[in-house]
């Protein structure tokens, strides 16, 4: 039999879960945006420092060494940042999927038993 009180309670629980998950996902996106902004600022500052150093170079060899060093550090910084951002997106996906784990688990069990 359909019970209004039970339906209301389930609806409230579902809404609370959705809002909590939405809040966690929003925090994840904010963290990613903050990280991207910080990396962009650091990258720009490094480039400005490199350009300033290039203007004071006296020889072609010194310019080549400076450029090589800058490119190496930029590449290493990019790889580290890309790895960190990838981990942040993976964590965000886990958070977004979390409310559906129980439902998917219940759905997978009958399918695996039928096979």
Short mmCIF file of N, CA and C in Angstrom, two decimals:
data_model
loop_
_atom_site.label_atom_id
_atom_site.label_comp_id
_atom_site.label_asym_id
_atom_site.label_seq_id
_atom_site.Cartn_x
_atom_site.Cartn_y
_atom_site.Cartn_z
N UNK A 1 0.84 -1.18 0.00
CA UNK A 1 0.00 0.00 0.00
C UNK A 1 0.88 1.24 0.00
N UNK A 2 0.46 2.25 -0.67
CA UNK A 2 1.21 3.50 -0.79
C UNK A 2 1.02 4.33 0.47
N UNK A 3 2.12 4.68 1.10
CA UNK A 3 2.08 5.46 2.33
C UNK A 3 2.67 6.84 2.05
N UNK A 4 1.91 7.87 2.25
CA UNK A 4 2.33 9.24 1.98
C UNK A 4 3.52 9.63 2.87
N UNK A 5 3.47 9.23 4.13
CA UNK A 5 4.56 9.58 5.05
C UNK A 5 5.88 8.95 4.61
N UNK A 6 5.84 7.68 4.19
CA UNK A 6 7.06 7.02 3.72
C UNK A 6 7.58 7.69 2.45
N UNK A 7 6.68 8.02 1.55
CA UNK A 7 7.08 8.68 0.31
C UNK A 7 7.70 10.04 0.60
N UNK A 8 7.11 10.76 1.53
CA UNK A 8 7.63 12.07 1.91
C UNK A 8 9.02 11.94 2.53
N UNK A 9 9.17 10.94 3.39
CA UNK A 9 10.46 10.71 4.05
C UNK A 9 11.53 10.35 3.02
N UNK A 10 11.21 9.45 2.10
CA UNK A 10 12.16 9.04 1.05
C UNK A 10 12.52 10.23 0.16
N UNK A 11 11.54 11.04 -0.16
CA UNK A 11 11.77 12.22 -0.99
C UNK A 11 12.71 13.20 -0.30
N UNK A 12 12.49 13.40 1.01
CA UNK A 12 13.36 14.30 1.77
C UNK A 12 14.78 13.75 1.84
N UNK A 13 14.92 12.46 2.06
CA UNK A 13 16.25 11.83 2.11
C UNK A 13 16.96 11.97 0.77
N UNK A 14 16.23 11.75 -0.31
CA UNK A 14 16.83 11.87 -1.64
C UNK A 14 17.28 13.31 -1.90
N UNK A 15 16.46 14.28 -1.51
CA UNK A 15 16.81 15.68 -1.71
C UNK A 15 18.02 16.06 -0.87
N UNK A 16 18.06 15.61 0.36
CA UNK A 16 19.21 15.89 1.23
C UNK A 16 20.49 15.30 0.65
N UNK A 17 20.42 14.08 0.16
CA UNK A 17 21.58 13.42 -0.44
C UNK A 17 22.03 14.17 -1.69
N UNK A 18 21.08 14.58 -2.51
CA UNK A 18 21.41 15.31 -3.73
C UNK A 18 22.08 16.64 -3.41
N UNK A 19 21.54 17.37 -2.45
CA UNK A 19 22.12 18.67 -2.10
C UNK A 19 23.51 18.52 -1.49
N UNK A 20 23.69 17.49 -0.67
CA UNK A 20 25.01 17.25 -0.09
C UNK A 20 26.02 16.92 -1.18
N UNK A 21 25.62 16.06 -2.12
CA UNK A 21 26.51 15.70 -3.22
C UNK A 21 26.80 16.90 -4.11
N UNK A 22 25.78 17.70 -4.38
CA UNK A 22 25.97 18.90 -5.19
C UNK A 22 26.98 19.83 -4.53
N UNK A 23 26.89 19.97 -3.23
CA UNK A 23 27.83 20.82 -2.49
C UNK A 23 29.26 20.29 -2.60
N UNK A 24 29.42 18.97 -2.48
CA UNK A 24 30.75 18.37 -2.58
C UNK A 24 31.33 18.51 -3.99
N UNK A 25 30.49 18.33 -4.99
CA UNK A 25 30.95 18.48 -6.38
C UNK A 25 31.34 19.93 -6.65
N UNK A 26 30.55 20.86 -6.14
CA UNK A 26 30.87 22.28 -6.31
C UNK A 26 32.21 22.61 -5.66
N UNK A 27 32.46 22.09 -4.47
CA UNK A 27 33.74 22.31 -3.81
C UNK A 27 34.88 21.73 -4.63
N UNK A 28 34.67 20.58 -5.25
CA UNK A 28 35.68 19.97 -6.11
C UNK A 28 36.00 20.84 -7.30
N UNK A 29 34.96 21.37 -7.95
CA UNK A 29 35.19 22.26 -9.09
C UNK A 29 35.89 23.55 -8.66
N UNK A 30 35.54 24.06 -7.49
CA UNK A 30 36.20 25.26 -6.99
C UNK A 30 37.69 24.99 -6.73
N UNK A 31 38.00 23.84 -6.17
CA UNK A 31 39.39 23.48 -5.92
C UNK A 31 40.17 23.36 -7.23
N UNK A 32 39.54 22.77 -8.24
CA UNK A 32 40.19 22.63 -9.55
C UNK A 32 40.42 24.02 -10.16
N UNK A 33 39.43 24.89 -10.08
CA UNK A 33 39.58 26.24 -10.62
C UNK A 33 40.67 27.02 -9.90
N UNK A 34 40.73 26.87 -8.59
CA UNK A 34 41.77 27.54 -7.81
C UNK A 34 43.15 27.03 -8.20
N UNK A 35 43.27 25.72 -8.35
CA UNK A 35 44.55 25.12 -8.74
C UNK A 35 44.98 25.60 -10.12
N UNK A 36 44.04 25.65 -11.05
CA UNK A 36 44.36 26.11 -12.41
C UNK A 36 44.78 27.57 -12.40
N UNK A 37 44.11 28.39 -11.60
CA UNK A 37 44.47 29.80 -11.50
C UNK A 37 45.87 29.97 -10.90
N UNK A 38 46.15 29.23 -9.84
CA UNK A 38 47.47 29.32 -9.21
C UNK A 38 48.57 28.89 -10.17
N UNK A 39 48.32 27.83 -10.91
CA UNK A 39 49.32 27.36 -11.88
C UNK A 39 49.53 28.39 -12.98
N UNK A 40 48.46 28.99 -13.45
CA UNK A 40 48.58 30.01 -14.50
C UNK A 40 49.39 31.21 -14.01
N UNK A 41 49.12 31.65 -12.79
CA UNK A 41 49.88 32.77 -12.23
C UNK A 41 51.35 32.42 -12.10
N UNK A 42 51.66 31.24 -11.58
CA UNK A 42 53.04 30.82 -11.41
C UNK A 42 53.73 30.70 -12.77
N UNK A 43 53.04 30.14 -13.72
CA UNK A 43 53.60 29.98 -15.06
C UNK A 43 53.90 31.35 -15.68
N UNK A 44 53.00 32.29 -15.54
CA UNK A 44 53.22 33.63 -16.07
C UNK A 44 54.40 34.31 -15.37
N UNK A 45 54.49 34.17 -14.06
CA UNK A 45 55.61 34.76 -13.32
C UNK A 45 56.94 34.15 -13.74
N UNK A 46 56.95 32.84 -13.95
CA UNK A 46 58.17 32.18 -14.41
C UNK A 46 58.58 32.69 -15.80
N UNK A 47 57.61 32.86 -16.67
CA UNK A 47 57.89 33.38 -18.01
C UNK A 47 58.41 34.81 -17.95
N UNK A 48 57.82 35.63 -17.10
CA UNK A 48 58.28 37.01 -16.96
C UNK A 48 59.71 37.04 -16.43
N UNK A 49 60.02 36.19 -15.47
CA UNK A 49 61.39 36.11 -14.94
C UNK A 49 62.37 35.65 -16.01
N UNK A 50 61.94 34.68 -16.80
CA UNK A 50 62.79 34.18 -17.89
C UNK A 50 63.06 35.28 -18.92
N UNK A 51 62.03 36.01 -19.30
CA UNK A 51 62.21 37.08 -20.29
C UNK A 51 63.13 38.18 -19.74
N UNK A 52 62.99 38.47 -18.47
CA UNK A 52 63.85 39.47 -17.84
C UNK A 52 65.30 39.00 -17.84
N UNK A 53 65.51 37.74 -17.53
CA UNK A 53 66.86 37.18 -17.53
C UNK A 53 67.44 37.14 -18.95
N UNK A 54 66.60 36.90 -19.94
CA UNK A 54 67.07 36.86 -21.34
C UNK A 54 67.56 38.22 -21.81
N UNK A 55 66.98 39.27 -21.28
CA UNK A 55 67.41 40.62 -21.71
C UNK A 55 68.79 40.98 -21.19
N UNK A 56 69.24 40.30 -20.15
CA UNK A 56 70.55 40.63 -19.57
C UNK A 56 71.64 39.65 -19.98
N UNK A 57 71.32 38.71 -20.87
CA UNK A 57 72.30 37.71 -21.31
C UNK A 57 73.30 38.37 -22.26
N UNK A 58 74.58 37.99 -22.10
CA UNK A 58 75.66 38.61 -22.90
C UNK A 58 76.13 37.75 -24.07
N UNK A 59 75.84 36.45 -24.03
CA UNK A 59 76.32 35.59 -25.10
C UNK A 59 75.22 34.65 -25.58
N UNK A 60 75.44 34.10 -26.78
CA UNK A 60 74.49 33.17 -27.35
C UNK A 60 74.47 31.88 -26.53
N UNK A 61 75.63 31.44 -26.08
CA UNK A 61 75.70 30.21 -25.28
C UNK A 61 74.92 30.35 -23.98
N UNK A 62 75.07 31.50 -23.33
CA UNK A 62 74.34 31.73 -22.08
C UNK A 62 72.84 31.79 -22.33
N UNK A 63 72.44 32.38 -23.45
CA UNK A 63 71.02 32.45 -23.80
C UNK A 63 70.48 31.05 -24.06
N UNK A 64 71.27 30.23 -24.76
CA UNK A 64 70.86 28.87 -25.05
C UNK A 64 70.70 28.06 -23.76
N UNK A 65 71.65 28.19 -22.83
CA UNK A 65 71.59 27.49 -21.55
C UNK A 65 70.37 27.95 -20.73
N UNK A 66 70.14 29.26 -20.73
CA UNK A 66 69.01 29.80 -19.99
C UNK A 66 67.69 29.29 -20.58
N UNK A 67 67.61 29.29 -21.90
CA UNK A 67 66.39 28.82 -22.55
C UNK A 67 66.17 27.32 -22.31
N UNK A 68 67.25 26.55 -22.38
CA UNK A 68 67.15 25.11 -22.13
C UNK A 68 66.67 24.84 -20.71
N UNK A 69 67.24 25.56 -19.77
CA UNK A 69 66.85 25.41 -18.36
C UNK A 69 65.38 25.79 -18.16
N UNK A 70 64.98 26.88 -18.78
CA UNK A 70 63.59 27.32 -18.65
C UNK A 70 62.62 26.30 -19.25
N UNK A 71 62.94 25.81 -20.41
CA UNK A 71 62.07 24.82 -21.06
C UNK A 71 61.97 23.54 -20.24
N UNK A 72 63.10 23.09 -19.69
CA UNK A 72 63.09 21.88 -18.88
C UNK A 72 62.22 22.07 -17.63
N UNK A 73 62.41 23.17 -16.95
CA UNK A 73 61.62 23.40 -15.73
C UNK A 73 60.14 23.62 -16.06
N UNK A 74 59.86 24.26 -17.19
CA UNK A 74 58.46 24.46 -17.60
C UNK A 74 57.79 23.12 -17.91
N UNK A 75 58.50 22.26 -18.60
CA UNK A 75 57.96 20.95 -18.93
C UNK A 75 57.70 20.13 -17.67
N UNK A 76 58.67 20.10 -16.76
CA UNK A 76 58.51 19.35 -15.51
C UNK A 76 57.34 19.89 -14.69
N UNK A 77 57.23 21.21 -14.66
CA UNK A 77 56.13 21.84 -13.93
C UNK A 77 54.78 21.49 -14.56
N UNK A 78 54.73 21.49 -15.89
CA UNK A 78 53.49 21.15 -16.58
C UNK A 78 53.08 19.70 -16.31
N UNK A 79 54.04 18.79 -16.39
CA UNK A 79 53.73 17.37 -16.16
C UNK A 79 53.23 17.16 -14.73
N UNK A 80 53.88 17.81 -13.77
CA UNK A 80 53.45 17.68 -12.37
C UNK A 80 52.04 18.25 -12.19
N UNK A 81 51.78 19.38 -12.81
CA UNK A 81 50.46 20.01 -12.68
C UNK A 81 49.38 19.17 -13.38
N UNK A 82 49.70 18.64 -14.55
CA UNK A 82 48.74 17.80 -15.27
C UNK A 82 48.41 16.54 -14.46
N UNK A 83 49.40 15.97 -13.82
CA UNK A 83 49.18 14.80 -12.97
C UNK A 83 48.28 15.16 -11.79
N UNK A 84 48.57 16.27 -11.16
CA UNK A 84 47.77 16.71 -10.01
C UNK A 84 46.33 17.01 -10.43
N UNK A 85 46.15 17.69 -11.56
CA UNK A 85 44.80 18.00 -12.03
C UNK A 85 44.05 16.72 -12.41
N UNK A 86 44.75 15.77 -13.00
CA UNK A 86 44.12 14.49 -13.33
C UNK A 86 43.62 13.78 -12.09
N UNK A 87 44.42 13.81 -11.03
CA UNK A 87 44.00 13.20 -9.77
C UNK A 87 42.79 13.93 -9.18
N UNK A 88 42.79 15.26 -9.31
CA UNK A 88 41.67 16.04 -8.78
C UNK A 88 40.38 15.72 -9.54
N UNK A 89 40.48 15.57 -10.86
CA UNK A 89 39.29 15.21 -11.65
C UNK A 89 38.82 13.79 -11.33
N UNK A 90 39.76 12.89 -11.10
CA UNK A 90 39.38 11.52 -10.74
C UNK A 90 38.66 11.50 -9.39
N UNK A 91 39.17 12.27 -8.44
CA UNK A 91 38.51 12.37 -7.13
C UNK A 91 37.11 12.98 -7.28
N UNK A 92 36.99 13.98 -8.14
CA UNK A 92 35.69 14.61 -8.37
C UNK A 92 34.70 13.61 -8.98
N UNK A 93 35.18 12.80 -9.90
CA UNK A 93 34.30 11.78 -10.50
C UNK A 93 33.84 10.78 -9.45
N UNK A 94 34.72 10.40 -8.54
CA UNK A 94 34.34 9.48 -7.46
C UNK A 94 33.27 10.10 -6.57
N UNK A 95 33.43 11.37 -6.27
CA UNK A 95 32.45 12.07 -5.43
C UNK A 95 31.10 12.14 -6.14
N UNK A 96 31.13 12.46 -7.42
CA UNK A 96 29.88 12.58 -8.18
C UNK A 96 29.18 11.23 -8.31
N UNK A 97 29.94 10.15 -8.37
CA UNK A 97 29.37 8.81 -8.54
C UNK A 97 28.87 8.21 -7.23
N UNK A 98 29.39 8.71 -6.12
CA UNK A 98 29.11 8.11 -4.81
C UNK A 98 27.62 7.87 -4.51
N UNK A 99 26.71 8.81 -4.78
CA UNK A 99 25.30 8.55 -4.46
C UNK A 99 24.69 7.40 -5.28
N UNK A 100 25.30 7.07 -6.39
CA UNK A 100 24.74 6.04 -7.26
C UNK A 100 25.34 4.65 -7.00
N UNK A 101 26.35 4.56 -6.14
CA UNK A 101 27.00 3.28 -5.88
C UNK A 101 26.03 2.23 -5.35
N UNK A 102 25.25 2.60 -4.37
CA UNK A 102 24.33 1.64 -3.77
C UNK A 102 23.28 1.18 -4.78
N UNK A 103 22.76 2.12 -5.53
CA UNK A 103 21.74 1.78 -6.54
C UNK A 103 22.32 0.88 -7.61
N UNK A 104 23.51 1.23 -8.08
CA UNK A 104 24.15 0.42 -9.12
C UNK A 104 24.52 -0.96 -8.57
N UNK A 105 24.93 -1.02 -7.33
CA UNK A 105 25.27 -2.30 -6.71
C UNK A 105 24.05 -3.22 -6.64
N UNK A 106 22.92 -2.63 -6.31
CA UNK A 106 21.68 -3.43 -6.25
C UNK A 106 21.27 -3.90 -7.64
N UNK A 107 21.53 -3.09 -8.65
CA UNK A 107 21.13 -3.45 -10.01
C UNK A 107 22.08 -4.49 -10.61
N UNK A 108 23.35 -4.44 -10.26
CA UNK A 108 24.34 -5.35 -10.84
C UNK A 108 24.19 -6.76 -10.29
N UNK A 109 23.85 -6.89 -9.04
CA UNK A 109 23.70 -8.23 -8.43
C UNK A 109 22.67 -9.08 -9.17
N UNK A 110 21.46 -8.57 -9.41
CA UNK A 110 20.49 -9.41 -10.15
C UNK A 110 20.96 -9.73 -11.57
N UNK A 111 21.65 -8.82 -12.20
CA UNK A 111 22.14 -9.08 -13.56
C UNK A 111 23.21 -10.16 -13.54
N UNK A 112 24.08 -10.13 -12.54
CA UNK A 112 25.14 -11.15 -12.48
C UNK A 112 24.56 -12.52 -12.13
N UNK A 113 23.50 -12.55 -11.35
CA UNK A 113 22.86 -13.82 -11.01
C UNK A 113 22.10 -14.38 -12.20
N UNK A 114 21.59 -13.53 -13.06
CA UNK A 114 20.85 -13.98 -14.23
C UNK A 114 21.76 -14.56 -15.29
N UNK A 115 23.01 -14.15 -15.30
CA UNK A 115 23.96 -14.62 -16.34
C UNK A 115 24.50 -15.97 -16.07
#
